Coordinates of N, CA and C in Angstrom, one line a residue:
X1 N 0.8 -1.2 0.0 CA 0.0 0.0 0.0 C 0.9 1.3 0.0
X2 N 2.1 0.9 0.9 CA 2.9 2.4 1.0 C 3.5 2.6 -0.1
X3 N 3.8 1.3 -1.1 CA 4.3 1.6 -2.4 C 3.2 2.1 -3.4
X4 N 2.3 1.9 -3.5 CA 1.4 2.5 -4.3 C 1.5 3.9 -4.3
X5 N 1.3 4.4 -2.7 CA 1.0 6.2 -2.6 C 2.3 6.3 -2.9
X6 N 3.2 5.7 -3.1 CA 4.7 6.7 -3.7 C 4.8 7.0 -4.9
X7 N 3.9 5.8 -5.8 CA 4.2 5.7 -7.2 C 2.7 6.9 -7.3
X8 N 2.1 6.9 -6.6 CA 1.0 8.5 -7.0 C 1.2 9.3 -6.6
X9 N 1.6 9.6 -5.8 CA 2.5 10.7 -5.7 C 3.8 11.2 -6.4
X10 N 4.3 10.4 -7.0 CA 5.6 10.8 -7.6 C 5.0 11.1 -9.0
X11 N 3.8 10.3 -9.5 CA 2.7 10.6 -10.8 C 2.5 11.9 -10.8
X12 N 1.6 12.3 -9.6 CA 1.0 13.2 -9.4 C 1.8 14.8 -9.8
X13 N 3.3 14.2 -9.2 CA 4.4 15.3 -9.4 C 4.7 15.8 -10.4
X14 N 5.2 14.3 -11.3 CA 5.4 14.6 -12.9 C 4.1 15.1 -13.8
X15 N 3.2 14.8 -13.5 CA 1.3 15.2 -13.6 C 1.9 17.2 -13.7
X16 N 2.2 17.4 -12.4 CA 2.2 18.1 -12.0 C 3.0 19.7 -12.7
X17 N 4.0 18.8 -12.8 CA 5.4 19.5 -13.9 C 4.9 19.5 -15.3
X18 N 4.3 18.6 -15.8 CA 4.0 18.4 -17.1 C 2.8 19.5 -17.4
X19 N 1.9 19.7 -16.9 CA 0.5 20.9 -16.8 C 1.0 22.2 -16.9
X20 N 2.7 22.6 -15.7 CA 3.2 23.7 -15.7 C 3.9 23.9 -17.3
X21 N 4.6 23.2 -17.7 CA 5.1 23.0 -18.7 C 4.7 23.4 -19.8
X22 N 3.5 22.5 -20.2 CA 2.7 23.2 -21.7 C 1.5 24.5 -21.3
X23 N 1.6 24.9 -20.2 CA 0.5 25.8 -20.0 C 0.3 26.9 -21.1
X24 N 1.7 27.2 -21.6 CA 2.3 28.8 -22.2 C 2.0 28.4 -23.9
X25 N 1.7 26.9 -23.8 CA 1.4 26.5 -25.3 C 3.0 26.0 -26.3
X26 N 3.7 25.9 -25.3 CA 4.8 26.0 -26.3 C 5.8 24.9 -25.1
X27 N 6.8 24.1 -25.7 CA 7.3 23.0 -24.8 C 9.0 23.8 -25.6
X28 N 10.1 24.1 -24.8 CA 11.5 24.2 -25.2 C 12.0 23.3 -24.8
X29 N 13.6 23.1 -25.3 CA 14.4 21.6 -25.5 C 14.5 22.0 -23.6
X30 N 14.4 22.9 -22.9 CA 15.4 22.8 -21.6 C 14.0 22.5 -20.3
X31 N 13.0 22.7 -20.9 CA 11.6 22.3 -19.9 C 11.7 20.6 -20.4
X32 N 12.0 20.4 -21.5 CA 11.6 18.6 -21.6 C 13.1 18.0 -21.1
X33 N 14.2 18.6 -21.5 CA 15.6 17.9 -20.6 C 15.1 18.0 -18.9
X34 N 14.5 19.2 -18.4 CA 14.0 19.0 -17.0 C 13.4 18.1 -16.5
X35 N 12.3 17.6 -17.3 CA 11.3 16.8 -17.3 C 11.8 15.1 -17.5
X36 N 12.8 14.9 -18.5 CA 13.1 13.4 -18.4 C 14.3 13.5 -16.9
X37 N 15.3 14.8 -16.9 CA 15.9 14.8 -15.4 C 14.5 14.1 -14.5
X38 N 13.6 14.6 -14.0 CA 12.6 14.6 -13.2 C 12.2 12.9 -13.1
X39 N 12.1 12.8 -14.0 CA 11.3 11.4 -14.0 C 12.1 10.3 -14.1
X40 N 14.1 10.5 -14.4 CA 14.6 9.5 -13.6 C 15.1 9.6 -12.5
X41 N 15.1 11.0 -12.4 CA 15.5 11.2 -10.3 C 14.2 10.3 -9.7
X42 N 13.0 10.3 -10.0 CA 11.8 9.4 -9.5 C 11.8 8.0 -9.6
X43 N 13.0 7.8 -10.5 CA 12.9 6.1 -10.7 C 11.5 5.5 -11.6
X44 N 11.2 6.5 -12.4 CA 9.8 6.5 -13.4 C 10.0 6.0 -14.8
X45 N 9.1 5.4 -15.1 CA 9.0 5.1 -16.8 C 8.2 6.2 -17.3
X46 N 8.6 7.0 -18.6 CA 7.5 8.1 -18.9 C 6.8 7.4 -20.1
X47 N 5.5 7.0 -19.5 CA 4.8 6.1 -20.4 C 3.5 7.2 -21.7
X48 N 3.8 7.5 -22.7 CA 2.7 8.1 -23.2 C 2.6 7.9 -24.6
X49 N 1.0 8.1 -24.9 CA 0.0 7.8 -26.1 C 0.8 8.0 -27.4
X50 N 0.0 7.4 -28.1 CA 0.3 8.3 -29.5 C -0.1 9.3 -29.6
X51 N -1.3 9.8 -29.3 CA -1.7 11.0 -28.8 C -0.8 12.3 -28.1
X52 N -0.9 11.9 -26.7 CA 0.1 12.6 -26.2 C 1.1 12.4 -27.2
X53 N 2.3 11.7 -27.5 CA 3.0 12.0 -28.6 C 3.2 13.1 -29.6
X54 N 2.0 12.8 -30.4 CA 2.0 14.2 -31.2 C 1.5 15.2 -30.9
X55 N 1.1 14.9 -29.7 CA 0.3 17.0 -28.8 C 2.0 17.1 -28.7
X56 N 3.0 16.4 -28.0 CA 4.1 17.7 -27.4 C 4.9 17.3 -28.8
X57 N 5.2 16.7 -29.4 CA 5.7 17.2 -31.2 C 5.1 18.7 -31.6
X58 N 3.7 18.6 -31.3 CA 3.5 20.4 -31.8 C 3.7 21.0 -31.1
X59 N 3.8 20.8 -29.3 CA 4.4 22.2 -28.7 C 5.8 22.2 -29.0
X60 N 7.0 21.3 -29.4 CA 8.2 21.5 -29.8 C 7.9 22.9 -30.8
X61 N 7.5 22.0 -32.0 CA 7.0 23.0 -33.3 C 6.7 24.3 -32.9
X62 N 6.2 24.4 -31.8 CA 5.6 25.6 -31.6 C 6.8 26.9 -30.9
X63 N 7.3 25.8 -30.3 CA 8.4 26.8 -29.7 C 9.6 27.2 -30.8
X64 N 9.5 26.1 -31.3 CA 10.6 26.3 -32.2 C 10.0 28.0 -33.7
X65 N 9.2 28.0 -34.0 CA 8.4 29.0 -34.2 C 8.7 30.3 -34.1
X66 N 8.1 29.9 -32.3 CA 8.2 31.4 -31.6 C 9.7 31.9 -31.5
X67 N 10.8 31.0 -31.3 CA 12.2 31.6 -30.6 C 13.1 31.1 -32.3
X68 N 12.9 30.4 -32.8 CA 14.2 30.2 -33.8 C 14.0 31.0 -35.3
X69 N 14.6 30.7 -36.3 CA 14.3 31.4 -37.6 C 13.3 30.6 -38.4
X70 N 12.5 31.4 -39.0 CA 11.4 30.3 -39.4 C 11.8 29.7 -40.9
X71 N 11.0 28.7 -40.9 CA 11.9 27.7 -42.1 C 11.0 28.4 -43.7
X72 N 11.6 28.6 -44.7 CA 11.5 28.7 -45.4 C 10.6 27.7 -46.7
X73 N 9.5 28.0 -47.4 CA 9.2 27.0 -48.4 C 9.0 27.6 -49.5
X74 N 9.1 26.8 -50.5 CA 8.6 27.3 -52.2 C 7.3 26.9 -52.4
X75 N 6.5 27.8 -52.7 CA 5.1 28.0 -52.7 C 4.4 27.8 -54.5
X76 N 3.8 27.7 -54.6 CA 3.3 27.7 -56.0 C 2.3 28.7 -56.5
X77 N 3.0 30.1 -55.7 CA 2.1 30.7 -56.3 C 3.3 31.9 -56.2
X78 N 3.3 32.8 -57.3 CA 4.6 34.3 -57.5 C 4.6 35.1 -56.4
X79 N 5.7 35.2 -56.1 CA 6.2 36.6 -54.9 C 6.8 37.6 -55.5
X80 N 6.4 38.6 -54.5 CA 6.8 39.8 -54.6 C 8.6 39.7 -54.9
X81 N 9.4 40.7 -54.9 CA 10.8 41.1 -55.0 C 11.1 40.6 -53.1
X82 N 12.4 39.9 -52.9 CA 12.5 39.6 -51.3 C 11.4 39.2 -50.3
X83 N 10.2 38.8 -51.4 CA 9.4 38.0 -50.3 C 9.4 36.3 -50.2
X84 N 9.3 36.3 -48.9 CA 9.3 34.2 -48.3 C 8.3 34.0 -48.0
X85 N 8.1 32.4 -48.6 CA 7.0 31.8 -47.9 C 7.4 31.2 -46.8
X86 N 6.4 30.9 -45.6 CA 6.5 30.3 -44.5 C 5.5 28.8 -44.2
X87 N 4.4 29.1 -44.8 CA 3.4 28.2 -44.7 C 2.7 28.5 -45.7
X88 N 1.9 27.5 -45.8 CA 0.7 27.0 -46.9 C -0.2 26.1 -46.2
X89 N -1.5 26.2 -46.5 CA -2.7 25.6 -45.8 C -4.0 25.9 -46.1
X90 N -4.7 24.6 -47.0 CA -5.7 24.9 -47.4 C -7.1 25.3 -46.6
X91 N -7.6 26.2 -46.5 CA -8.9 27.1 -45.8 C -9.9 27.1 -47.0
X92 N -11.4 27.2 -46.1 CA -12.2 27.5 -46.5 C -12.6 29.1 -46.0
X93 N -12.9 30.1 -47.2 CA -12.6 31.7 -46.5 C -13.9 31.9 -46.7
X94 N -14.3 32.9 -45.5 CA -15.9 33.2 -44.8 C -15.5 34.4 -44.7
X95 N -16.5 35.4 -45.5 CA -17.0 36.8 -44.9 C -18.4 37.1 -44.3
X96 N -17.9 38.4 -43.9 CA -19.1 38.8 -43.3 C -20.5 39.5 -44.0
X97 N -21.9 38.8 -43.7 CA -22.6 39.1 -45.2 C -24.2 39.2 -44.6
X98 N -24.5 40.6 -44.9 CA -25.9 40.6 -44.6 C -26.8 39.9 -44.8
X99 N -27.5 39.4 -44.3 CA -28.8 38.7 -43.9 C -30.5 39.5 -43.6
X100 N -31.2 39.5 -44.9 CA -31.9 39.8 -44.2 C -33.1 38.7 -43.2
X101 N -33.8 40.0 -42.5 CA -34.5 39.3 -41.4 C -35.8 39.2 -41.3
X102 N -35.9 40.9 -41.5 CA -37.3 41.3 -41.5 C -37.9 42.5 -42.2
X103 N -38.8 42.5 -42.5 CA -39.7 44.2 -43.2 C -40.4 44.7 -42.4
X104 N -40.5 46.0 -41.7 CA -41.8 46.4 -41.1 C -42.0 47.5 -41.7
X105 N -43.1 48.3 -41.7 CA -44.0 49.3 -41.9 C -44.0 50.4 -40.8
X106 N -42.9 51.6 -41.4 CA -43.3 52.6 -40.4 C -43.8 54.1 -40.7
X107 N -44.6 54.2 -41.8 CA -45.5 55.4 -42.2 C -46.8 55.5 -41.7
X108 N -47.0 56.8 -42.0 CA -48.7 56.9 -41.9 C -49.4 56.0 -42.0
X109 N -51.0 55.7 -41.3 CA -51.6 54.7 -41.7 C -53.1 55.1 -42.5
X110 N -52.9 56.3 -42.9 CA -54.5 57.2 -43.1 C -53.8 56.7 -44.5
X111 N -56.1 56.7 -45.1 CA -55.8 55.9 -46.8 C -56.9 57.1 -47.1
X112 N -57.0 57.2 -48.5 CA -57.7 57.8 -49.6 C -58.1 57.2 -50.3
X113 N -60.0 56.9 -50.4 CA -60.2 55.8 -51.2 C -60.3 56.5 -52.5
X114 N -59.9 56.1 -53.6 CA -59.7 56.2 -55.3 C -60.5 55.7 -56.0
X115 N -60.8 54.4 -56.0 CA -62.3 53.7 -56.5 C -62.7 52.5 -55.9
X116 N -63.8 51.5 -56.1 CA -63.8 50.4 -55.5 C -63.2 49.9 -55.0
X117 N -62.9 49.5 -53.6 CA -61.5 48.4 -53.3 C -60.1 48.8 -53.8
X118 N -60.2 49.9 -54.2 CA -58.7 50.3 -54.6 C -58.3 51.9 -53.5
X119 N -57.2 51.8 -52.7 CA -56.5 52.5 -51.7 C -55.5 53.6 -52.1
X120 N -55.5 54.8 -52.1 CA -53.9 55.2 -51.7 C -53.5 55.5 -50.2
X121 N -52.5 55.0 -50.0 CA -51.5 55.5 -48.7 C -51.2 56.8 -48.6
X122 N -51.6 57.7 -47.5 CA -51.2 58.7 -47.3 C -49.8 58.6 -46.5
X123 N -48.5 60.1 -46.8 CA -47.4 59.4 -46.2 C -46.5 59.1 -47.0
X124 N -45.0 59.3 -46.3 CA -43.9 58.1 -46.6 C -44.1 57.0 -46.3
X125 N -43.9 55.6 -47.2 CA -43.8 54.3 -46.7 C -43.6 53.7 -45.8
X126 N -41.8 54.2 -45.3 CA -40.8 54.3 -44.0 C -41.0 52.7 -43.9
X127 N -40.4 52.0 -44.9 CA -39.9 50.4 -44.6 C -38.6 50.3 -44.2
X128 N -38.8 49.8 -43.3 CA -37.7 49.5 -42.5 C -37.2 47.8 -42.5
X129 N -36.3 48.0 -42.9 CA -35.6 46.2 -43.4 C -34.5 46.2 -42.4
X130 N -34.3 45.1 -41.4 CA -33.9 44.3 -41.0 C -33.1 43.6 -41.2
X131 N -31.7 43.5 -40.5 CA -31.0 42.9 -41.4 C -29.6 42.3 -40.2
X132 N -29.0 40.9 -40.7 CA -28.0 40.9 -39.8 C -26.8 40.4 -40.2
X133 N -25.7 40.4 -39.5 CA -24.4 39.9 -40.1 C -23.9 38.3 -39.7
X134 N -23.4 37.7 -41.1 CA -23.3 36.1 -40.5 C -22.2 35.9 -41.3
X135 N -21.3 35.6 -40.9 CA -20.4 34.7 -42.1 C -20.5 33.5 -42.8
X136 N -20.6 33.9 -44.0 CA -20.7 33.1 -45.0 C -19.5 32.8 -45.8
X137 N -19.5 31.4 -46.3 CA -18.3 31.0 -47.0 C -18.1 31.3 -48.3
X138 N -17.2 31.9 -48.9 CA -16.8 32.5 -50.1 C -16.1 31.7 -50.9
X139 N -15.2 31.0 -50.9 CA -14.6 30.4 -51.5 C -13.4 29.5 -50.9
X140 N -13.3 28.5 -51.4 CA -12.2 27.2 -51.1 C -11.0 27.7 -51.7
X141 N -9.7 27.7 -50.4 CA -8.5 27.6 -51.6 C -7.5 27.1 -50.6
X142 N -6.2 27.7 -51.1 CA -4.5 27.9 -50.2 C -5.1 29.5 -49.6
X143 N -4.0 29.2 -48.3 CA -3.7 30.5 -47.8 C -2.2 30.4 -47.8
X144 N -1.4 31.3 -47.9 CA 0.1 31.4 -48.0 C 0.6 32.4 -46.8
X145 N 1.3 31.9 -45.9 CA 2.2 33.2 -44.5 C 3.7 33.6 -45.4
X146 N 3.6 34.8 -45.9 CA 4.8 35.1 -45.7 C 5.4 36.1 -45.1
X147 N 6.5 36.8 -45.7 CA 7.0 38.0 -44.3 C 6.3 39.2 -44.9
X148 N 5.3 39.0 -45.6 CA 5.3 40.2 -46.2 C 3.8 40.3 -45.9
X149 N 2.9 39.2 -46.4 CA 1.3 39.7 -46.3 C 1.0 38.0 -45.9
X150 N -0.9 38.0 -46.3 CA -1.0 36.9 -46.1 C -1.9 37.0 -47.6
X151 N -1.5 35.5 -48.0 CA -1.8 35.4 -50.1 C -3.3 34.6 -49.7
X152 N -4.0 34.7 -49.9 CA -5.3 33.4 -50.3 C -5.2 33.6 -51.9
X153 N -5.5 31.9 -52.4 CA -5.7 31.6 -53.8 C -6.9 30.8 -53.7
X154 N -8.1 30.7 -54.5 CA -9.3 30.2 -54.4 C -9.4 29.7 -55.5
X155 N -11.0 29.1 -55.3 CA -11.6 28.6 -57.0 C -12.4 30.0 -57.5
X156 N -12.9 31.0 -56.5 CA -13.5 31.8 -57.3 C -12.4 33.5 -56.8
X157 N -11.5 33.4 -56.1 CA -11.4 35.0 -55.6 C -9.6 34.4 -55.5
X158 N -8.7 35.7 -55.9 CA -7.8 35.8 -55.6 C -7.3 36.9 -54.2
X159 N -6.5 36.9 -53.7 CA -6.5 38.1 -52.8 C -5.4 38.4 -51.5
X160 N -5.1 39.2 -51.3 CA -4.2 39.5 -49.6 C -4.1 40.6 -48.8
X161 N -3.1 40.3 -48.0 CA -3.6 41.0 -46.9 C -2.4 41.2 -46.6
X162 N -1.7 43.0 -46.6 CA -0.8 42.8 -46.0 C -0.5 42.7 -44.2
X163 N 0.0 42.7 -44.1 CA 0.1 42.8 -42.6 C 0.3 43.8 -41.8
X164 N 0.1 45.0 -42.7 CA -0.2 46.3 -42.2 C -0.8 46.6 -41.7
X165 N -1.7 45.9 -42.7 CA -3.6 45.7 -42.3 C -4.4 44.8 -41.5
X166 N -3.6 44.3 -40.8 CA -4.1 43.5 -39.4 C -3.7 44.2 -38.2
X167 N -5.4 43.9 -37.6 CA -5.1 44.7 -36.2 C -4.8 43.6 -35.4
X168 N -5.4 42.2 -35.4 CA -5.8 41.4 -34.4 C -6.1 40.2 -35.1
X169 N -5.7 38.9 -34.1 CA -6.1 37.9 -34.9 C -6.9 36.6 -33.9
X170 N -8.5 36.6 -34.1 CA -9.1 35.5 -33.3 C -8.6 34.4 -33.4
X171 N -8.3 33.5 -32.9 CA -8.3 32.0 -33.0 C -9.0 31.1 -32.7
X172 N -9.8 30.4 -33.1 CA -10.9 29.7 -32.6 C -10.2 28.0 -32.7
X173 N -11.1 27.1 -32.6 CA -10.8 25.5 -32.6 C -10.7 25.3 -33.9
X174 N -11.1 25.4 -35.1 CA -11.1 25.1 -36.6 C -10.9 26.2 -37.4
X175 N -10.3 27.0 -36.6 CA -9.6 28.3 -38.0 C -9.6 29.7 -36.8
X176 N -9.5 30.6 -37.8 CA -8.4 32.0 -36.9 C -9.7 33.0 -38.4
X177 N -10.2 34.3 -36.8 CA -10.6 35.4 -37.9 C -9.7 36.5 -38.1
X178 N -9.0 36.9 -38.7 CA -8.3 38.0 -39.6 C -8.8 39.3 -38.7
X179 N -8.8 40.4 -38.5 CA -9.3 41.0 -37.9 C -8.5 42.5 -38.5
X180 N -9.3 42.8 -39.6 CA -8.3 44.0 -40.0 C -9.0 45.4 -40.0
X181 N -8.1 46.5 -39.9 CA -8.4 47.6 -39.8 C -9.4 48.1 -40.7
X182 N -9.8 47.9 -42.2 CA -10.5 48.1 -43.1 C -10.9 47.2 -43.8
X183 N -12.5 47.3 -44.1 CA -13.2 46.1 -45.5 C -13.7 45.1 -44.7
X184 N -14.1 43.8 -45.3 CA -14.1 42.9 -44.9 C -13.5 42.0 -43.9
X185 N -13.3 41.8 -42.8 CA -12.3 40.6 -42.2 C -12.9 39.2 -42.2
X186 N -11.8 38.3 -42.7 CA -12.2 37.3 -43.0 C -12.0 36.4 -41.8
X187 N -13.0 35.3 -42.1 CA -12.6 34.1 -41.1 C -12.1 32.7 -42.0
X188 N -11.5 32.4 -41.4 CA -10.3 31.0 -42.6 C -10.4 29.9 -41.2
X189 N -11.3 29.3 -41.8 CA -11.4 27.3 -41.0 C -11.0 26.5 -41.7
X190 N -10.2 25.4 -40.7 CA -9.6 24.3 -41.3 C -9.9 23.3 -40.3
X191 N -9.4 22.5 -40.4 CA -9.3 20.9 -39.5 C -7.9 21.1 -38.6
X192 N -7.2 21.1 -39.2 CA -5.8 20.6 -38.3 C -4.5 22.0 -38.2
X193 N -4.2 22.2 -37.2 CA -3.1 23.1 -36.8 C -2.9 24.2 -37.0
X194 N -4.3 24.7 -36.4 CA -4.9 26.3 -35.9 C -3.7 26.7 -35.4
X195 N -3.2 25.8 -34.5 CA -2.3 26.2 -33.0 C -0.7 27.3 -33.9
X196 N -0.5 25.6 -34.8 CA 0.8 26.2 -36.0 C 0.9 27.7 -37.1
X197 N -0.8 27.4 -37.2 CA -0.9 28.6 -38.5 C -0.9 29.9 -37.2
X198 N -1.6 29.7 -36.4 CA -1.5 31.2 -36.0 C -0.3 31.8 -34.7
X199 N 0.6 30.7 -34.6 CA 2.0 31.0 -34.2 C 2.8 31.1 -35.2
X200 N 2.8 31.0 -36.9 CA 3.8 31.3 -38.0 C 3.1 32.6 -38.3
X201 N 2.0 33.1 -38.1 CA 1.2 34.0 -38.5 C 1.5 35.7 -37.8
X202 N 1.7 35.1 -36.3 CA 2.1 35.9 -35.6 C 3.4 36.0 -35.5
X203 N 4.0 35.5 -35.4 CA 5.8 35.4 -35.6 C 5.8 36.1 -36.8
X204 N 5.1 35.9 -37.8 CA 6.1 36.8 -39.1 C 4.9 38.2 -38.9
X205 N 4.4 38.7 -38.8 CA 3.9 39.5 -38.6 C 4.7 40.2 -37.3
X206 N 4.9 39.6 -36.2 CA 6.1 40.6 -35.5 C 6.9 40.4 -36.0
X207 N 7.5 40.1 -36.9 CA 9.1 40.1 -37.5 C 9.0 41.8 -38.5
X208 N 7.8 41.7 -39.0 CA 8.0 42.5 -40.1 C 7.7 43.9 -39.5
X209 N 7.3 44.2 -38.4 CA 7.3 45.2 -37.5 C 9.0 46.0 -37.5

């Protein structure tokens, strides 16, 4: 029994370290050299998933990101004079697009009859239409990071953004909204490596500051 509570407690510790660790979203080579230190000063096996696996593979990636030089790729689509790509990743791009809702009637209600069953309205009309904003999806394509703007290539719309022209950028679970000073700001959903795109996104966008 007293060996049990040592081996949960000594869990509980490395449990414990490991939660401090990726809190910041990002794992460096000297928190994970701490971390295997840790777990053989414990006399521990560090037993984990394929899962876990590939979660701290992306927080490596991720630090590596934030603190080193970012890696370079050839893109298939023309750059500017001294511009790099950094990433590529196919999105589905959603703007923001009125909806209407509703019609009411806010004129006069006094009539003037004309002939049989036939009315005029005295008055302005004063229709008031109702309306609201939803993002709708525009078009399928690539998005491209480089140090310069951000490229989308579609089936129906070409387009970018420099990085001027970002104030802010949401990130949600299946994509990141654009959040720019003027026009439209777009929202771009994907499946896999929100986490990646919008730490290469942010990294070269402070770079070019």
């Amino acid at each position: 029994k007293e060996e049990e509570i040592s081996i949960k407690v000594k869990s509980n510790a490395i449990q414990s370290y490991v939660s401090h660790m990726i809190e910041d979203g990002e794992v460096s080579p000297q928190e994970e050299e701490e971390l295997n230190q840790a777990v053989i000063s414990l006399s521990m096996k560090m037993e984990m998933s394929e899962e876990s696996k590939n979660a701290l593979e992306k927080l490596r990636l991720v630090w590596r990101i934030n603190h080193e030089e970012l890696q370079t790729i050839e893109p298939d689509v023309i750059l500017q004079k001294k511009e790099l790509c950094y990433y590529v990743q196919k999105v589905d791009w959603h703007e923001p697009r009125a909806v209407k809702s509703s019609v009411s009637y806010g004129g006069l209600s006094g009539r003037i009859k004309i002939a049989k069953g036939v009315y005029y309205r005295v008055g302005k009309m004063g229709l008031n239409v109702h309306s609201t904003q939803e993002m709708t999806k525009i078009d399928t394509g690539n998005v491209y990071i480089t140090n310069k703007r951000l490229i989308f290539t579609g089936e129906q719309k070409n387009t970018s953004i420099p990085f001027s022209k970002i104030l802010n950028l949401q990130p949600y679970k299946d994509g990141i909204e654009i959040i720019k000073d003027s026009g439209k700001s777009p929202l771009l959903t994907f499946v896999d490596d929100v986490d990646i795109f919008t730490a290469t996104l942010t990294r070269a966008i402070n770079d070019s500051l």
